[in-house]
Amino acid sequence: EWRERFAAKLVSPDAAVAAVESGQLVRLPMGPVPATLIAALARRAATLRDVVVYQGSARHPHPWSQGDPAW
């Protein structure tokens, strides 16, 4: 059943960003920002360094795009 195979691939936002390592590039899709993933990545801020987040045009300002040195 395809639904079972698909469901087995779903992970939490925290599990999804666990693969991000210091020095890597994170490219966000065009359109609405996956806010749950960004929040999960932000929770890891103390353990990551030099992660670059690329984003297309945003509808709303986000902390990582406002020049905050903590980002």
Coordinates of C-alpha atoms in Angstrom, one line a residue:
E1 CA 0.0 0.0 0.0
W2 CA 1.5 3.3 -1.1
R3 CA 0.0 5.1 1.9
E4 CA 1.9 2.9 4.4
R5 CA 5.2 3.4 2.5
F6 CA 4.6 7.2 2.4
A7 CA 3.7 7.3 6.2
A8 CA 6.9 5.4 7.0
K9 CA 8.9 8.3 5.5
L10 CA 7.3 11.0 7.6
V11 CA 9.4 12.5 10.4
S12 CA 9.0 15.3 12.9
P13 CA 10.5 18.7 12.1
D14 CA 13.2 18.1 14.8
A15 CA 14.1 14.8 13.2
A16 CA 14.2 16.4 9.7
V17 CA 16.7 19.1 10.7
A18 CA 18.8 16.7 12.8
A19 CA 20.6 16.0 9.5
V20 CA 21.8 19.6 9.2
E21 CA 25.4 20.0 10.1
S22 CA 27.5 23.1 10.7
G23 CA 28.8 24.7 7.5
Q24 CA 25.9 23.4 5.4
L25 CA 23.5 25.2 3.1
V26 CA 19.8 25.0 3.7
R27 CA 17.7 26.0 0.7
L28 CA 14.1 26.8 1.3
P29 CA 11.5 26.3 -1.4
M30 CA 9.8 29.2 -3.2
G31 CA 6.4 30.1 -1.7
P32 CA 5.4 29.8 1.9
V33 CA 8.2 29.2 4.3
P34 CA 8.1 25.9 6.1
A35 CA 7.9 27.6 9.5
T36 CA 7.9 24.4 11.5
L37 CA 11.2 23.4 10.0
I38 CA 12.8 26.8 10.5
A39 CA 11.6 26.8 14.2
A40 CA 13.2 23.3 14.6
L41 CA 16.4 24.6 13.0
A42 CA 16.4 27.6 15.3
R43 CA 16.2 25.3 18.3
R44 CA 19.5 23.9 17.2
A45 CA 21.2 27.3 16.9
A46 CA 23.5 26.7 19.9
T47 CA 24.9 23.5 18.3
L48 CA 25.3 24.8 14.7
R49 CA 27.8 27.3 13.2
D50 CA 28.0 28.8 9.7
V51 CA 24.8 27.4 8.4
V52 CA 23.6 29.4 5.4
V53 CA 19.8 29.6 4.8
Y54 CA 18.8 30.6 1.2
Q55 CA 15.2 31.8 0.7
G56 CA 13.4 33.2 -2.2
S57 CA 11.1 36.2 -1.8
A58 CA 9.3 36.2 1.5
R59 CA 5.8 37.5 2.2
H60 CA 6.6 38.2 5.8
P61 CA 9.9 39.2 7.6
H62 CA 11.6 36.4 9.3
P63 CA 14.3 36.6 12.0
W64 CA 16.9 35.0 9.8
S65 CA 16.4 37.6 7.1
Q66 CA 16.6 40.7 9.2
G67 CA 20.3 41.0 9.8
D68 CA 20.2 39.8 13.4
P69 CA 23.8 38.7 14.2
A70 CA 22.5 35.8 16.2
W71 CA 21.3 34.3 12.9

